[in-house]
Short mmCIF file of C-alpha atoms in Angstrom, two decimals:
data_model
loop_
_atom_site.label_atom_id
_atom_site.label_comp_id
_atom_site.label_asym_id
_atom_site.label_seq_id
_atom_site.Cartn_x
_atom_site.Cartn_y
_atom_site.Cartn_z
CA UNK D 105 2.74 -7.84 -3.93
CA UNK D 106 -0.19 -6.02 -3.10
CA UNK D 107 -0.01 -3.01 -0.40
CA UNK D 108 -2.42 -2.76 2.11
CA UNK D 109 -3.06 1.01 3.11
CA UNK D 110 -5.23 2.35 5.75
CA UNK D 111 -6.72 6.04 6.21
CA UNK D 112 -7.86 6.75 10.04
CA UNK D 113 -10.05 9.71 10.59
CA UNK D 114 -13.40 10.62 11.71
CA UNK D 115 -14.05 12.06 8.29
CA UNK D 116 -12.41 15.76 8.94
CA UNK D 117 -11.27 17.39 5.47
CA UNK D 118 -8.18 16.56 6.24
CA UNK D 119 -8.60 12.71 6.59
CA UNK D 120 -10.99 13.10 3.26
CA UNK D 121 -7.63 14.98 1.02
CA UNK D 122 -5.26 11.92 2.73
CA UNK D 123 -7.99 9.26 1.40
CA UNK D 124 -8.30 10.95 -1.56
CA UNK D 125 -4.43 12.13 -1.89
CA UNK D 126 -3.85 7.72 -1.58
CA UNK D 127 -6.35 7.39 -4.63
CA UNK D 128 -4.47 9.53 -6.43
CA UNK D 129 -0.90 8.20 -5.79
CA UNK D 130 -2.16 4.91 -6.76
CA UNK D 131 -3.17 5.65 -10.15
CA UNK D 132 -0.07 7.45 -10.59
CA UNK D 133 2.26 4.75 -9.63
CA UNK D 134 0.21 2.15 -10.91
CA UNK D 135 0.81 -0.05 -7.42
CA UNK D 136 -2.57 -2.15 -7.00
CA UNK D 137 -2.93 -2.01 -3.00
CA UNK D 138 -6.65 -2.73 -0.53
CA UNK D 139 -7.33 1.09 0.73
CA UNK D 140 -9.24 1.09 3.80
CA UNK D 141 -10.58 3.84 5.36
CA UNK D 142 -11.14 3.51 9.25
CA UNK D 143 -13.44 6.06 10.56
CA UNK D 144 -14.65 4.09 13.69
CA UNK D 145 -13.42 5.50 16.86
CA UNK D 146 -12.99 2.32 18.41
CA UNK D 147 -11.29 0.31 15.64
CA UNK D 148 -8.72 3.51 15.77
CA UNK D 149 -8.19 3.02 19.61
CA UNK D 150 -7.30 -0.65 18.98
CA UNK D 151 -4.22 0.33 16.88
CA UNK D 152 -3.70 3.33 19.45
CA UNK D 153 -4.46 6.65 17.13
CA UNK D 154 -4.80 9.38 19.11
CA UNK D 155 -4.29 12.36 16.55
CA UNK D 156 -6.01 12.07 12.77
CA UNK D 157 -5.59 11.93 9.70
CA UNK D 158 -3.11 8.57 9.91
CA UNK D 159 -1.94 7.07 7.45
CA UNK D 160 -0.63 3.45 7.44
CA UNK D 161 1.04 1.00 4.97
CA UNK D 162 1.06 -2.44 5.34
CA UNK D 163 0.96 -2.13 9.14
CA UNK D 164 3.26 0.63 9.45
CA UNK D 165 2.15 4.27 10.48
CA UNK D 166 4.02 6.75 8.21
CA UNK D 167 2.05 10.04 8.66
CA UNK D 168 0.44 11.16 11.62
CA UNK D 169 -1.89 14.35 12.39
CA UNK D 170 -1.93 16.13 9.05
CA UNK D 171 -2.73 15.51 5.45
CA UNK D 172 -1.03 13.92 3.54
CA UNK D 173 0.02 15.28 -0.26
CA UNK D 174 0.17 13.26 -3.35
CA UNK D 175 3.66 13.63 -3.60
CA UNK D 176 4.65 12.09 -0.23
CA UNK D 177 2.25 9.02 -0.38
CA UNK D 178 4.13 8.29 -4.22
CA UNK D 179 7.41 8.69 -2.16
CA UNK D 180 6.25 6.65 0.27
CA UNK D 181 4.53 3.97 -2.09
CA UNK D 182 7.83 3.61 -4.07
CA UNK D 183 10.10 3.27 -0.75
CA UNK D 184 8.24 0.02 0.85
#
């Protein structure tokens, strides 16, 4: 099954190394997932981020307010 993964920031370097730290996992695991990055300030209010980078999968926020590495989006990718 798919993931669905979504990147919140306002475009900050650290929301741009999460994005790009997702790409990254991907292609390492292989997992085909939809990667959306949200940098609208309203569409974050509507799912209540307050702090940036987030980082959610399939509905579910699993890093808040920093960057996320390579490593721990793999983790994270294999776990769910």
């Amino acid at each position: 099954m798919k993931k669905n993964i979504k990147v919140f920031g306002t475009g900050c370097p650290k929301c741009k190394t999460t994005y790009n730290n997702v790409l990254e996992a991907l292609k390492q695991t292989g997992i085909e997932a939809d990667v959306t990055k949200i940098e609208d300030i309203q569409e974050m209010m509507n799912y209540n981020i307050l702090s940036t980078p987030v980082l959610m999968i399939d509905e579910v926020p699993k890093i808040k307010g920093r960057a996320a590495t390579v490593n721990e989006v793999r983790e994270l990718l294999l776990q769910s």
